[in-house]
Amino acid sequence: MKVSRFAAAGAVAGTAVLALSAPAFAHVTVQPEGEAAKGGYAVVNFKVPNERDNASTTKVEVSFPADHPLASVMPQPVQGWDIKVTKSTLDKPIESHGRKITEAVSKVTWTADGDGIEPGFFQKFPVSVGALPENADQLVFKAVQTYSNKEVVRWIEVPQEGQEEPESPAPVLELSEAEDDHAHGASGASSEEASDDTAPAAEDSASGASSDTTDTTARVLGIAGIVVGAAGVAYGVLAGRRRGTA
């Protein structure tokens, strides 16, 4: 009886770990290269994984927050993808570096001109943004992912503090406090510096790998859960056979 319970518990544990780890690397997310400081400029990566085994991701649309419009939004070219930047007129103009801004980027769309993101892969889409708001702790971006089989996944649910993560959470960029010596963030002192070709090269640096570390940990936990579950089942079967022969 104890053996059977142990085997069942092991199998359940493996399944539970998998269930908890899978969502950790399945979402569309946004992470800064370095840090995204309030009032400054930053280069951020929209990370898009392919969740399907039988279709490729062929289009990604990211809507920018209307409540905190960004005066400067410049996507970096990505090989194999066409980029369209959509601007909208602001209800209330904003000032940036002494200039009055009456329109801002409302959406950026990446469309694959080839195979897109194939099963088992992900793609990062770098964008230089600024100036980041000084009166907000985070920015929420809503993303729409389209697959080659015409399936559309909407990552638009806004996570709420103190509540469980929604099924299709929107990418959220956390903003850090501005430092006196780094008023324009880690990516440069101006939008021009933020868009410099050398900035996106930090994609594979230790700071840009934080979200990848989380993904790796989730996968390791998932594999560990499978091993524990399989060991429990095998132990139960072996013990049962020994009983039968006793």
PDB file of C-alpha atoms in Angstrom:
ATOM      1  CA  MET A   1       0.000   0.000   0.000  1.00  0.00           C
ATOM      2  CA  LYS A   2       2.828   2.379   0.939  1.00  0.00           C
ATOM      3  CA  VAL A   3       4.659   1.487  -2.275  1.00  0.00           C
ATOM      4  CA  SER A   4       1.621   2.305  -4.388  1.00  0.00           C
ATOM      5  CA  ARG A   5       1.194   5.629  -2.643  1.00  0.00           C
ATOM      6  CA  PHE A   6       4.845   6.479  -3.223  1.00  0.00           C
ATOM      7  CA  ALA A   7       4.554   5.658  -6.921  1.00  0.00           C
ATOM      8  CA  ALA A   8       1.398   7.732  -7.290  1.00  0.00           C
ATOM      9  CA  ALA A   9       2.947  10.646  -5.423  1.00  0.00           C
ATOM     10  CA  GLY A  10       6.008  10.551  -7.656  1.00  0.00           C
ATOM     11  CA  ALA A  11       3.917  10.612 -10.823  1.00  0.00           C
ATOM     12  CA  VAL A  12       1.799  13.483  -9.525  1.00  0.00           C
ATOM     13  CA  ALA A  13       4.905  15.416  -8.531  1.00  0.00           C
ATOM     14  CA  GLY A  14       6.355  15.073 -12.012  1.00  0.00           C
ATOM     15  CA  THR A  15       3.148  16.242 -13.642  1.00  0.00           C
ATOM     16  CA  ALA A  16       2.835  19.182 -11.263  1.00  0.00           C
ATOM     17  CA  VAL A  17       6.357  20.398 -11.960  1.00  0.00           C
ATOM     18  CA  LEU A  18       5.731  20.238 -15.681  1.00  0.00           C
ATOM     19  CA  ALA A  19       2.468  22.140 -15.345  1.00  0.00           C
ATOM     20  CA  LEU A  20       4.158  24.861 -13.349  1.00  0.00           C
ATOM     21  CA  SER A  21       7.266  25.123 -15.502  1.00  0.00           C
ATOM     22  CA  ALA A  22       5.653  25.149 -18.951  1.00  0.00           C
ATOM     23  CA  PRO A  23       4.081  28.628 -18.763  1.00  0.00           C
ATOM     24  CA  ALA A  24       7.373  30.123 -17.587  1.00  0.00           C
ATOM     25  CA  PHE A  25       8.875  29.967 -21.082  1.00  0.00           C
ATOM     26  CA  ALA A  26       5.758  30.011 -23.243  1.00  0.00           C
ATOM     27  CA  HIS A  27       4.801  33.674 -22.934  1.00  0.00           C
ATOM     28  CA  VAL A  28       5.721  36.647 -25.084  1.00  0.00           C
ATOM     29  CA  THR A  29       7.877  38.790 -22.788  1.00  0.00           C
ATOM     30  CA  VAL A  30       9.803  42.072 -22.821  1.00  0.00           C
ATOM     31  CA  GLN A  31      13.183  42.556 -21.142  1.00  0.00           C
ATOM     32  CA  PRO A  32      15.619  45.481 -21.233  1.00  0.00           C
ATOM     33  CA  GLU A  33      19.255  45.182 -22.241  1.00  0.00           C
ATOM     34  CA  GLY A  34      20.741  46.290 -18.965  1.00  0.00           C
ATOM     35  CA  GLU A  35      18.076  48.284 -17.138  1.00  0.00           C
ATOM     36  CA  ALA A  36      15.141  50.505 -18.063  1.00  0.00           C
ATOM     37  CA  ALA A  37      15.385  53.560 -15.799  1.00  0.00           C
ATOM     38  CA  LYS A  38      12.582  56.046 -15.335  1.00  0.00           C
ATOM     39  CA  GLY A  39      13.072  59.144 -17.479  1.00  0.00           C
ATOM     40  CA  GLY A  40      15.771  57.478 -19.565  1.00  0.00           C
ATOM     41  CA  TYR A  41      16.206  55.532 -22.780  1.00  0.00           C
ATOM     42  CA  ALA A  42      16.657  51.792 -23.158  1.00  0.00           C
ATOM     43  CA  VAL A  43      16.875  49.007 -25.697  1.00  0.00           C
ATOM     44  CA  VAL A  44      14.298  46.330 -24.960  1.00  0.00           C
ATOM     45  CA  ASN A  45      13.811  42.878 -26.461  1.00  0.00           C
ATOM     46  CA  PHE A  46      10.410  41.406 -27.194  1.00  0.00           C
ATOM     47  CA  LYS A  47      11.019  37.672 -26.883  1.00  0.00           C
ATOM     48  CA  VAL A  48       8.587  35.510 -28.872  1.00  0.00           C
ATOM     49  CA  PRO A  49       8.679  31.711 -28.483  1.00  0.00           C
ATOM     50  CA  ASN A  50       6.937  29.329 -30.863  1.00  0.00           C
ATOM     51  CA  GLU A  51       4.447  27.247 -28.866  1.00  0.00           C
ATOM     52  CA  ARG A  52       3.224  25.045 -31.708  1.00  0.00           C
ATOM     53  CA  ASP A  53       4.679  21.818 -33.097  1.00  0.00           C
ATOM     54  CA  ASN A  54       3.024  22.061 -36.501  1.00  0.00           C
ATOM     55  CA  ALA A  55       3.148  25.771 -37.383  1.00  0.00           C
ATOM     56  CA  SER A  56       5.580  28.695 -37.509  1.00  0.00           C
ATOM     57  CA  THR A  57       5.078  32.186 -36.130  1.00  0.00           C
ATOM     58  CA  THR A  58       4.800  34.488 -39.134  1.00  0.00           C
ATOM     59  CA  LYS A  59       3.669  37.792 -37.618  1.00  0.00           C
ATOM     60  CA  VAL A  60       4.097  39.629 -34.325  1.00  0.00           C
ATOM     61  CA  GLU A  61       2.238  42.818 -33.448  1.00  0.00           C
ATOM     62  CA  VAL A  62       3.112  44.836 -30.337  1.00  0.00           C
ATOM     63  CA  SER A  63       0.900  47.711 -29.210  1.00  0.00           C
ATOM     64  CA  PHE A  64       2.597  50.449 -27.203  1.00  0.00           C
ATOM     65  CA  PRO A  65       0.977  51.954 -24.084  1.00  0.00           C
ATOM     66  CA  ALA A  66      -1.337  54.856 -24.845  1.00  0.00           C
ATOM     67  CA  ASP A  67      -1.355  56.054 -21.229  1.00  0.00           C
ATOM     68  CA  HIS A  68       2.425  56.602 -21.349  1.00  0.00           C
ATOM     69  CA  PRO A  69       3.282  57.417 -24.986  1.00  0.00           C
ATOM     70  CA  LEU A  70       6.944  57.163 -25.962  1.00  0.00           C
ATOM     71  CA  ALA A  71       8.376  59.965 -28.076  1.00  0.00           C
ATOM     72  CA  SER A  72      11.112  57.766 -29.533  1.00  0.00           C
ATOM     73  CA  VAL A  73      10.530  54.190 -30.736  1.00  0.00           C
ATOM     74  CA  MET A  74      13.066  52.724 -33.172  1.00  0.00           C
ATOM     75  CA  PRO A  75      13.096  48.994 -33.976  1.00  0.00           C
ATOM     76  CA  GLN A  76      16.338  47.319 -34.982  1.00  0.00           C
ATOM     77  CA  PRO A  77      16.241  45.470 -38.322  1.00  0.00           C
ATOM     78  CA  VAL A  78      15.798  41.713 -37.887  1.00  0.00           C
ATOM     79  CA  GLN A  79      16.929  39.434 -40.689  1.00  0.00           C
ATOM     80  CA  GLY A  80      14.012  37.635 -42.306  1.00  0.00           C
ATOM     81  CA  TRP A  81      11.389  40.082 -41.044  1.00  0.00           C
ATOM     82  CA  ASP A  82       9.689  43.150 -42.516  1.00  0.00           C
ATOM     83  CA  ILE A  83       8.945  45.888 -39.969  1.00  0.00           C
ATOM     84  CA  LYS A  84       6.069  48.355 -40.010  1.00  0.00           C
ATOM     85  CA  VAL A  85       5.844  51.220 -37.512  1.00  0.00           C
ATOM     86  CA  THR A  86       2.386  52.706 -36.942  1.00  0.00           C
ATOM     87  CA  LYS A  87       1.983  56.176 -35.421  1.00  0.00           C
ATOM     88  CA  SER A  88      -1.131  57.766 -33.932  1.00  0.00           C
ATOM     89  CA  THR A  89      -2.054  61.330 -32.993  1.00  0.00           C
ATOM     90  CA  LEU A  90      -1.915  61.929 -29.268  1.00  0.00           C
ATOM     91  CA  ASP A  91      -4.971  63.200 -27.402  1.00  0.00           C
ATOM     92  CA  LYS A  92      -2.612  65.270 -25.283  1.00  0.00           C
ATOM     93  CA  PRO A  93       0.753  66.380 -26.729  1.00  0.00           C
ATOM     94  CA  ILE A  94       3.880  65.595 -24.725  1.00  0.00           C
ATOM     95  CA  GLU A  95       7.181  67.459 -24.474  1.00  0.00           C
ATOM     96  CA  SER A  96      10.556  65.842 -25.098  1.00  0.00           C
ATOM     97  CA  HIS A  97      13.867  67.725 -25.068  1.00  0.00           C
ATOM     98  CA  GLY A  98      12.036  71.020 -25.424  1.00  0.00           C
ATOM     99  CA  ARG A  99       9.938  69.863 -28.377  1.00  0.00           C
ATOM    100  CA  LYS A 100       6.196  69.327 -28.399  1.00  0.00           C
ATOM    101  CA  ILE A 101       5.300  65.841 -29.650  1.00  0.00           C
ATOM    102  CA  THR A 102       1.831  65.466 -31.168  1.00  0.00           C
ATOM    103  CA  GLU A 103       2.092  61.874 -32.361  1.00  0.00           C
ATOM    104  CA  ALA A 104       3.764  58.714 -31.100  1.00  0.00           C
ATOM    105  CA  VAL A 105       4.262  55.108 -32.134  1.00  0.00           C
ATOM    106  CA  SER A 106       1.188  53.065 -31.248  1.00  0.00           C
ATOM    107  CA  LYS A 107       2.193  49.735 -32.793  1.00  0.00           C
ATOM    108  CA  VAL A 108       5.127  47.886 -34.333  1.00  0.00           C
ATOM    109  CA  THR A 109       4.459  44.901 -36.605  1.00  0.00           C
ATOM    110  CA  TRP A 110       7.018  42.298 -37.634  1.00  0.00           C
ATOM    111  CA  THR A 111       6.037  40.110 -40.614  1.00  0.00           C
ATOM    112  CA  ALA A 112       8.178  37.181 -41.707  1.00  0.00           C
ATOM    113  CA  ASP A 113       9.334  37.181 -45.321  1.00  0.00           C
ATOM    114  CA  GLY A 114      10.518  33.588 -44.943  1.00  0.00           C
ATOM    115  CA  ASP A 115       9.830  30.697 -42.590  1.00  0.00           C
ATOM    116  CA  GLY A 116       9.387  32.875 -39.493  1.00  0.00           C
ATOM    117  CA  ILE A 117       9.889  31.347 -36.046  1.00  0.00           C
ATOM    118  CA  GLU A 118       9.825  27.599 -36.544  1.00  0.00           C
ATOM    119  CA  PRO A 119       8.740  25.033 -33.915  1.00  0.00           C
ATOM    120  CA  GLY A 120      11.283  24.671 -31.136  1.00  0.00           C
ATOM    121  CA  PHE A 121      12.737  28.170 -31.583  1.00  0.00           C
ATOM    122  CA  PHE A 122      12.237  31.727 -30.353  1.00  0.00           C
ATOM    123  CA  GLN A 123      13.086  35.151 -31.744  1.00  0.00           C
ATOM    124  CA  LYS A 124      14.056  38.451 -30.104  1.00  0.00           C
ATOM    125  CA  PHE A 125      12.878  41.737 -31.576  1.00  0.00           C
ATOM    126  CA  PRO A 126      14.995  44.670 -30.266  1.00  0.00           C
ATOM    127  CA  VAL A 127      13.522  48.174 -30.007  1.00  0.00           C
ATOM    128  CA  SER A 128      15.060  51.406 -28.724  1.00  0.00           C
ATOM    129  CA  VAL A 129      12.502  53.303 -26.613  1.00  0.00           C
ATOM    130  CA  GLY A 130      12.349  56.552 -24.636  1.00  0.00           C
ATOM    131  CA  ALA A 131      12.018  58.717 -22.873  1.00  0.00           C
ATOM    132  CA  LEU A 132      10.561  56.292 -20.331  1.00  0.00           C
ATOM    133  CA  PRO A 133       7.941  57.814 -18.014  1.00  0.00           C
ATOM    134  CA  GLU A 134       9.053  59.106 -14.625  1.00  0.00           C
ATOM    135  CA  ASN A 135       5.644  58.600 -13.001  1.00  0.00           C
ATOM    136  CA  ALA A 136       5.183  54.871 -13.653  1.00  0.00           C
ATOM    137  CA  ASP A 137       6.721  51.684 -12.286  1.00  0.00           C
ATOM    138  CA  GLN A 138       5.999  49.588 -15.352  1.00  0.00           C
ATOM    139  CA  LEU A 139       4.804  49.697 -18.944  1.00  0.00           C
ATOM    140  CA  VAL A 140       2.329  47.180 -20.336  1.00  0.00           C
ATOM    141  CA  PHE A 141       2.598  46.146 -23.986  1.00  0.00           C
ATOM    142  CA  LYS A 142      -0.060  44.033 -25.672  1.00  0.00           C
ATOM    143  CA  ALA A 143       1.119  41.505 -28.245  1.00  0.00           C
ATOM    144  CA  VAL A 144      -0.627  39.468 -30.932  1.00  0.00           C
ATOM    145  CA  GLN A 145       1.104  36.375 -32.336  1.00  0.00           C
ATOM    146  CA  THR A 146      -0.007  34.885 -35.659  1.00  0.00           C
ATOM    147  CA  TYR A 147       0.941  31.414 -36.864  1.00  0.00           C
ATOM    148  CA  SER A 148       1.307  30.017 -40.371  1.00  0.00           C
ATOM    149  CA  ASN A 149      -1.895  27.994 -39.888  1.00  0.00           C
ATOM    150  CA  LYS A 150      -3.792  31.291 -39.325  1.00  0.00           C
ATOM    151  CA  GLU A 151      -4.095  30.722 -35.567  1.00  0.00           C
ATOM    152  CA  VAL A 152      -3.935  33.964 -33.581  1.00  0.00           C
ATOM    153  CA  VAL A 153      -2.826  34.172 -29.937  1.00  0.00           C
ATOM    154  CA  ARG A 154      -3.493  37.432 -28.083  1.00  0.00           C
ATOM    155  CA  TRP A 155      -1.131  38.221 -25.216  1.00  0.00           C
ATOM    156  CA  ILE A 156      -3.243  41.071 -23.873  1.00  0.00           C
ATOM    157  CA  GLU A 157      -4.319  40.189 -20.330  1.00  0.00           C
ATOM    158  CA  VAL A 158      -2.858  42.629 -17.812  1.00  0.00           C
ATOM    159  CA  PRO A 159      -1.376  40.871 -14.743  1.00  0.00           C
ATOM    160  CA  GLN A 160      -2.814  42.161 -11.455  1.00  0.00           C
ATOM    161  CA  GLU A 161      -0.768  42.369  -8.264  1.00  0.00           C
ATOM    162  CA  GLY A 162      -1.800  39.777  -5.712  1.00  0.00           C
ATOM    163  CA  GLN A 163      -3.651  37.655  -8.257  1.00  0.00           C
ATOM    164  CA  GLU A 164      -2.698  34.571 -10.230  1.00  0.00           C
ATOM    165  CA  GLU A 165      -1.023  35.143 -13.556  1.00  0.00           C
ATOM    166  CA  PRO A 166      -3.589  35.212 -16.381  1.00  0.00           C
ATOM    167  CA  GLU A 167      -3.595  32.573 -19.084  1.00  0.00           C
ATOM    168  CA  SER A 168      -2.386  34.972 -21.790  1.00  0.00           C
ATOM    169  CA  PRO A 169      -0.454  37.717 -19.956  1.00  0.00           C
ATOM    170  CA  ALA A 170       0.667  40.861 -21.740  1.00  0.00           C
ATOM    171  CA  PRO A 171       4.400  41.647 -21.766  1.00  0.00           C
ATOM    172  CA  VAL A 172       5.284  43.967 -18.862  1.00  0.00           C
ATOM    173  CA  LEU A 173       8.429  46.116 -18.704  1.00  0.00           C
ATOM    174  CA  GLU A 174       9.508  46.896 -15.135  1.00  0.00           C
ATOM    175  CA  LEU A 175      11.069  50.347 -14.708  1.00  0.00           C
ATOM    176  CA  SER A 176      13.900  50.976 -12.268  1.00  0.00           C
ATOM    177  CA  GLU A 177      14.507  54.164 -10.307  1.00  0.00           C
ATOM    178  CA  ALA A 178      16.576  56.767 -12.117  1.00  0.00           C
ATOM    179  CA  GLU A 179      20.109  57.354 -10.864  1.00  0.00           C
ATOM    180  CA  ASP A 180      21.643  60.836 -10.714  1.00  0.00           C
ATOM    181  CA  ASP A 181      24.591  59.843 -12.881  1.00  0.00           C
ATOM    182  CA  HIS A 182      22.454  57.868 -15.345  1.00  0.00           C
ATOM    183  CA  ALA A 183      19.499  60.099 -16.062  1.00  0.00           C
ATOM    184  CA  HIS A 184      19.010  58.482 -19.442  1.00  0.00           C
ATOM    185  CA  GLY A 185      19.308  54.822 -18.445  1.00  0.00           C
ATOM    186  CA  ALA A 186      21.879  52.208 -19.192  1.00  0.00           C
ATOM    187  CA  SER A 187      21.479  52.301 -22.975  1.00  0.00           C
ATOM    188  CA  GLY A 188      22.694  55.851 -23.560  1.00  0.00           C
ATOM    189  CA  ALA A 189      22.202  59.540 -22.839  1.00  0.00           C
ATOM    190  CA  SER A 190      19.906  60.203 -25.770  1.00  0.00           C
ATOM    191  CA  SER A 191      17.652  58.457 -28.256  1.00  0.00           C
ATOM    192  CA  GLU A 192      20.441  58.585 -30.824  1.00  0.00           C
ATOM    193  CA  GLU A 193      22.819  56.779 -28.490  1.00  0.00           C
ATOM    194  CA  ALA A 194      20.124  54.306 -27.545  1.00  0.00           C
ATOM    195  CA  SER A 195      19.689  53.362 -31.191  1.00  0.00           C
ATOM    196  CA  ASP A 196      23.411  52.949 -31.850  1.00  0.00           C
ATOM    197  CA  ASP A 197      24.288  49.725 -33.667  1.00  0.00           C
ATOM    198  CA  THR A 198      26.434  48.609 -30.754  1.00  0.00           C
ATOM    199  CA  ALA A 199      23.586  48.643 -28.241  1.00  0.00           C
ATOM    200  CA  PRO A 200      21.699  45.584 -29.574  1.00  0.00           C
ATOM    201  CA  ALA A 201      24.971  43.642 -29.463  1.00  0.00           C
ATOM    202  CA  ALA A 202      24.368  43.240 -25.736  1.00  0.00           C
ATOM    203  CA  GLU A 203      21.644  40.724 -26.576  1.00  0.00           C
ATOM    204  CA  ASP A 204      23.847  37.822 -25.504  1.00  0.00           C
ATOM    205  CA  SER A 205      25.381  39.552 -22.454  1.00  0.00           C
ATOM    206  CA  ALA A 206      24.830  38.460 -18.878  1.00  0.00           C
ATOM    207  CA  SER A 207      22.259  41.212 -18.296  1.00  0.00           C
ATOM    208  CA  GLY A 208      20.259  40.214 -21.351  1.00  0.00           C
ATOM    209  CA  ALA A 209      20.301  36.570 -20.342  1.00  0.00           C
ATOM    210  CA  SER A 210      18.180  36.949 -17.204  1.00  0.00           C
ATOM    211  CA  SER A 211      14.965  35.815 -18.884  1.00  0.00           C
ATOM    212  CA  ASP A 212      16.829  32.941 -20.587  1.00  0.00           C
ATOM    213  CA  THR A 213      18.086  31.788 -17.173  1.00  0.00           C
ATOM    214  CA  THR A 214      14.492  31.605 -15.976  1.00  0.00           C
ATOM    215  CA  ASP A 215      13.594  29.542 -19.048  1.00  0.00           C
ATOM    216  CA  THR A 216      16.467  27.119 -18.440  1.00  0.00           C
ATOM    217  CA  THR A 217      15.528  26.708 -14.779  1.00  0.00           C
ATOM    218  CA  ALA A 218      11.941  25.943 -15.748  1.00  0.00           C
ATOM    219  CA  ARG A 219      13.022  23.283 -18.220  1.00  0.00           C
ATOM    220  CA  VAL A 220      15.376  21.695 -15.664  1.00  0.00           C
ATOM    221  CA  LEU A 221      12.557  21.558 -13.121  1.00  0.00           C
ATOM    222  CA  GLY A 222      10.277  19.988 -15.710  1.00  0.00           C
ATOM    223  CA  ILE A 223      12.810  17.274 -16.546  1.00  0.00           C
ATOM    224  CA  ALA A 224      13.420  16.639 -12.844  1.00  0.00           C
ATOM    225  CA  GLY A 225       9.679  16.202 -12.336  1.00  0.00           C
ATOM    226  CA  ILE A 226       9.516  13.622 -15.112  1.00  0.00           C
ATOM    227  CA  VAL A 227      12.437  11.682 -13.634  1.00  0.00           C
ATOM    228  CA  VAL A 228      10.865  11.686 -10.149  1.00  0.00           C
ATOM    229  CA  GLY A 229       7.505  10.555 -11.537  1.00  0.00           C
ATOM    230  CA  ALA A 230       9.040   7.791 -13.640  1.00  0.00           C
ATOM    231  CA  ALA A 231      11.151   6.572 -10.714  1.00  0.00           C
ATOM    232  CA  GLY A 232       8.065   6.394  -8.499  1.00  0.00           C
ATOM    233  CA  VAL A 233       6.102   4.386 -11.032  1.00  0.00           C
ATOM    234  CA  ALA A 234       9.022   2.020 -11.718  1.00  0.00           C
ATOM    235  CA  TYR A 235       9.564   1.469  -8.004  1.00  0.00           C
ATOM    236  CA  GLY A 236       5.875   0.665  -7.520  1.00  0.00           C
ATOM    237  CA  VAL A 237       5.855  -1.847 -10.372  1.00  0.00           C
ATOM    238  CA  LEU A 238       9.060  -3.535  -9.172  1.00  0.00           C
ATOM    239  CA  ALA A 239       7.762  -3.808  -5.613  1.00  0.00           C
ATOM    240  CA  GLY A 240       4.493  -5.266  -6.866  1.00  0.00           C
ATOM    241  CA  ARG A 241       6.342  -7.958  -8.804  1.00  0.00           C
ATOM    242  CA  ARG A 242       8.405  -8.868  -5.758  1.00  0.00           C
ATOM    243  CA  ARG A 243       5.233  -9.238  -3.733  1.00  0.00           C
ATOM    244  CA  GLY A 244       3.749 -11.490  -6.368  1.00  0.00           C
ATOM    245  CA  THR A 245       6.759 -13.798  -6.363  1.00  0.00           C
ATOM    246  CA  ALA A 246       7.037 -13.852  -2.560  1.00  0.00           C
TER     247      ALA A 246
END
